[in-house]
GROMACS .gro file of C-alpha atoms in nm:
model
  192
    1ARG     CA    1  15.998  12.014   7.505
    2PRO     CA    2  16.133  11.874   7.202
    3GLY     CA    3  16.463  11.766   7.189
    4ARG     CA    4  16.513  11.742   7.587
    5LEU     CA    5  16.483  11.467   7.802
    6PRO     CA    6  16.265  11.501   8.119
    7GLN     CA    7  16.353  11.337   8.392
    8LEU     CA    8  16.199  11.219   8.723
    9GLY     CA    9  16.414  11.123   9.011
   10SER     CA   10  16.657  10.944   8.891
   11ILE     CA   11  16.452  10.757   8.565
   12MET     CA   12  16.510  10.889   8.232
   13PHE     CA   13  16.282  10.863   7.972
   14GLU     CA   14  16.476  10.632   7.655
   15GLY     CA   15  16.365  10.501   7.327
   16GLY     CA   16  16.007  10.482   7.173
   17PHE     CA   17  15.840  10.585   7.446
   18THR     CA   18  16.076  10.924   7.466
   19LYS     CA   19  15.900  11.006   7.054
   20GLU     CA   20  15.569  10.964   7.220
   21PHE     CA   21  15.647  11.170   7.537
   22GLU     CA   22  15.785  11.460   7.302
   23ALA     CA   23  15.519  11.426   7.131
   24LEU     CA   24  15.256  11.479   7.351
   25CYS     CA   25  15.480  11.774   7.479
   26GLN     CA   26  15.417  11.942   7.118
   27LEU     CA   27  15.052  11.933   7.192
   28LEU     CA   28  15.051  12.099   7.502
   29PRO     CA   29  15.077  12.524   7.422
   30GLU     CA   30  15.425  12.668   7.548
   31HIS     CA   31  15.223  12.944   7.751
   32GLN     CA   32  14.917  12.891   7.930
   33GLU     CA   33  14.612  13.157   7.825
   34GLU     CA   34  14.463  13.301   8.166
   35VAL     CA   35  14.112  13.245   8.143
   36ASP     CA   36  13.808  13.526   8.308
   37THR     CA   37  13.647  13.346   8.538
   38SER     CA   38  13.380  13.612   8.647
   39THR     CA   39  13.190  13.500   8.317
   40VAL     CA   40  13.241  13.124   8.423
   41SER     CA   41  12.928  13.033   8.653
   42LYS     CA   42  13.031  12.814   8.998
   43PRO     CA   43  12.948  12.460   8.991
   44SER     CA   44  12.608  12.432   9.309
   45PRO     CA   45  12.421  12.184   9.346
   46ALA     CA   46  12.158  12.327   9.130
   47SER     CA   47  12.386  12.291   8.871
   48ILE     CA   48  12.387  11.880   8.950
   49GLY     CA   49  12.128  11.664   8.697
   50PRO     CA   50  11.918  11.682   8.447
   51LYS     CA   51  11.835  12.063   8.327
   52ASP     CA   52  11.456  11.972   8.242
   53LEU     CA   53  11.415  11.915   8.644
   54LEU     CA   54  11.402  12.293   8.681
   55ASN     CA   55  11.076  12.363   8.511
   56VAL     CA   56  10.890  12.135   8.762
   57LYS     CA   57  10.523  12.277   8.822
   58ILE     CA   58  10.462  12.337   9.158
   59ALA     CA   59  10.101  12.270   9.312
   60ALA     CA   60   9.948  12.573   9.437
   61PRO     CA   61   9.945  12.514   9.865
   62LYS     CA   62   9.629  12.431   9.989
   63PRO     CA   63   9.401  12.667  10.188
   64LEU     CA   64   9.459  12.636  10.568
   65LYS     CA   65   9.211  12.500  10.828
   66ASP     CA   66   9.093  12.722  11.116
   67PRO     CA   67   9.308  12.488  11.391
   68LYS     CA   68   8.975  12.495  11.636
   69GLU     CA   69   8.760  12.317  11.360
   70ILE     CA   70   8.650  11.988  11.500
   71TRP     CA   71   8.559  11.866  11.164
   72ASP     CA   72   8.612  11.900  10.835
   73ASP     CA   73   8.309  11.972  10.577
   74SER     CA   74   8.404  11.666  10.362
   75GLU     CA   75   8.366  11.443  10.685
   76ILE     CA   76   7.991  11.541  10.708
   77ALA     CA   77   7.860  11.406  10.385
   78ASP     CA   78   7.594  11.197  10.478
   79ALA     CA   79   7.384  11.526  10.688
   80VAL     CA   80   6.978  11.479  10.781
   81GLU     CA   81   6.863  11.755  10.632
   82ASP     CA   82   6.509  11.832  10.750
   83ASP     CA   83   6.609  11.897  11.143
   84ILE     CA   84   6.377  12.139  11.165
   85GLU     CA   85   6.055  12.115  11.398
   86ASP     CA   86   5.743  12.092  11.242
   87GLY     CA   87   5.486  11.988  11.580
   88ARG     CA   88   5.537  11.580  11.480
   89THR     CA   89   5.623  11.360  11.737
   90VAL     CA   90   5.968  11.209  11.760
   91PRO     CA   91   5.856  10.858  11.855
   92GLU     CA   92   6.047  10.622  12.100
   93HIS     CA   93   6.314  10.421  11.939
   94GLU     CA   94   6.617  10.200  12.100
   95PHE     CA   95   6.950   9.996  11.881
   96VAL     CA   96   6.966   9.657  11.933
   97TYR     CA   97   7.274   9.486  11.875
   98LYS     CA   98   7.303   9.066  11.714
   99GLN     CA   99   7.556   8.884  11.719
  100ALA     CA  100   7.669   8.497  11.509
  101VAL     CA  101   7.808   8.332  11.824
  102ASP     CA  102   7.824   7.921  11.826
  103SER     CA  103   7.888   7.727  12.162
  104SER     CA  104   8.286   7.798  12.089
  105ASP     CA  105   8.235   8.158  12.107
  106VAL     CA  106   8.032   8.147  12.433
  107PHE     CA  107   8.181   7.892  12.633
  108LEU     CA  108   8.527   7.899  12.461
  109GLY     CA  109   8.614   8.231  12.366
  110MET     CA  110   8.791   8.150  12.094
  111SER     CA  111   8.678   8.376  11.837
  112GLY     CA  112   8.745   8.695  12.027
  113LYS     CA  113   8.426   8.839  12.021
  114ASN     CA  114   8.282   8.994  12.327
  115GLU     CA  115   7.938   9.116  12.433
  116SER     CA  116   8.021   9.464  12.349
  117SER     CA  117   7.838   9.636  12.008
  118ALA     CA  118   8.172   9.649  11.830
  119SER     CA  119   8.173   9.268  11.789
  120CYS     CA  120   7.802   9.281  11.663
  121GLU     CA  121   7.748   9.181  11.256
  122GLU     CA  122   7.337   9.340  11.287
  123MET     CA  123   7.214   9.637  11.428
  124VAL     CA  124   6.859   9.648  11.473
  125VAL     CA  125   6.685  10.022  11.515
  126LYS     CA  126   6.306   9.939  11.716
  127ILE     CA  127   6.074  10.225  11.677
  128SER     CA  128   5.721  10.228  11.792
  129LEU     CA  129   5.437  10.379  11.636
  130PRO     CA  130   5.117  10.371  11.818
  131GLY     CA  131   4.837  10.491  11.588
  132VAL     CA  132   5.032  10.424  11.274
  133ASN     CA  133   4.779  10.095  11.139
  134THR     CA  134   5.011  10.017  10.832
  135ILE     CA  135   5.300   9.977  10.716
  136SER     CA  136   5.227  10.218  10.374
  137GLU     CA  137   5.173  10.512  10.624
  138LEU     CA  138   5.594  10.518  10.671
  139ASP     CA  139   5.817  10.651  10.491
  140LEU     CA  140   6.141  10.553  10.519
  141ASP     CA  141   6.523  10.654  10.423
  142VAL     CA  142   6.821  10.462  10.542
  143LYS     CA  143   7.160  10.601  10.452
  144PRO     CA  144   7.521  10.500  10.592
  145THR     CA  145   7.522  10.690  10.888
  146TYR     CA  146   7.131  10.803  10.967
  147LEU     CA  147   6.785  10.675  10.969
  148LYS     CA  148   6.462  10.867  10.866
  149LEU     CA  149   6.165  10.810  10.969
  150ASN     CA  150   5.809  11.023  10.837
  151SER     CA  151   5.457  10.964  10.886
  152THR     CA  152   5.176  11.198  10.944
  153GLN     CA  153   5.165  11.197  11.328
  154TYR     CA  154   5.559  11.076  11.348
  155LYS     CA  155   5.907  11.227  11.200
  156LEU     CA  156   6.268  11.053  11.346
  157SER     CA  157   6.578  11.158  11.190
  158VAL     CA  158   6.892  11.015  11.385
  159TYR     CA  159   7.257  10.957  11.314
  160LEU     CA  160   7.346  10.565  11.351
  161PRO     CA  161   7.589  10.475  11.603
  162HIS     CA  162   7.817  10.215  11.356
  163ARG     CA  163   7.805  10.278  10.973
  164VAL     CA  164   7.575  10.016  10.826
  165ASN     CA  165   7.512   9.856  10.452
  166GLU     CA  166   7.150  10.020  10.378
  167ASP     CA  167   7.111   9.795  10.058
  168ARG     CA  168   7.122   9.503  10.280
  169GLY     CA  169   6.896   9.598  10.535
  170LYS     CA  170   6.556   9.477  10.653
  171ALA     CA  171   6.230   9.635  10.769
  172GLN     CA  172   5.976   9.440  11.002
  173TRP     CA  173   5.654   9.582  11.076
  174ASP     CA  174   5.455   9.424  11.390
  175ASN     CA  175   5.075   9.527  11.374
  176VAL     CA  176   5.000   9.374  11.703
  177GLU     CA  177   5.301   9.559  11.918
  178LYS     CA  178   5.274   9.911  11.645
  179VAL     CA  179   5.680   9.840  11.644
  180LEU     CA  180   5.860   9.880  11.295
  181SER     CA  181   6.228   9.698  11.377
  182VAL     CA  182   6.503   9.759  11.088
  183SER     CA  183   6.760   9.553  11.063
  184LEU     CA  184   7.074   9.650  10.918
  185PRO     CA  185   7.435   9.499  10.871
  186VAL     CA  186   7.714   9.699  11.078
  187ILE     CA  187   7.986   9.740  10.827
  188ARG     CA  188   8.332   9.728  10.966
  189GLU     CA  189   8.603   9.893  10.887
  190ASP     CA  190   8.871   9.665  11.073
  191PRO     CA  191   8.769   9.320  11.126
  192PHE     CA  192   8.843   9.182  11.444
   0.00000   0.00000   0.00000
């Protein structure tokens, strides 16, 4: 208050500081007004941060899957479409695996390869087709997960045990044995 020196403990304010302090005291009101706090919002965790974050759009929830389903429809992209029995014979066929090995693999086992199909680079499907005279009678379709073979006598639709690179595959016809050998490079998800 003007004209009166505040006393803090045993210290008295004097000199130029007193005038400055009195000027500050004049700026403060004599009576403190009471504020109606019912209209003032209380701070909450939502009031912290930029206000534009409150307008965030949330994506629609994905439909729930049946917990008893074994796989999803998106996992069966390469489906064999003509599994209908039409009276044609299913030819005998077998899968043979090839791997490139050298003496360090065979005798020392240095590359970590083993005799399992997981260490093979190529899969050969051998299909026995007695009664077929030329390869032109055959219609072969290879996808990464299945192989289809059609002729007037035979029909084969089979899923492959490993994913393959169908673009780099090769087919070879043995006219004496009447065997079609389809060599397909195996695609490894994780290299060994």
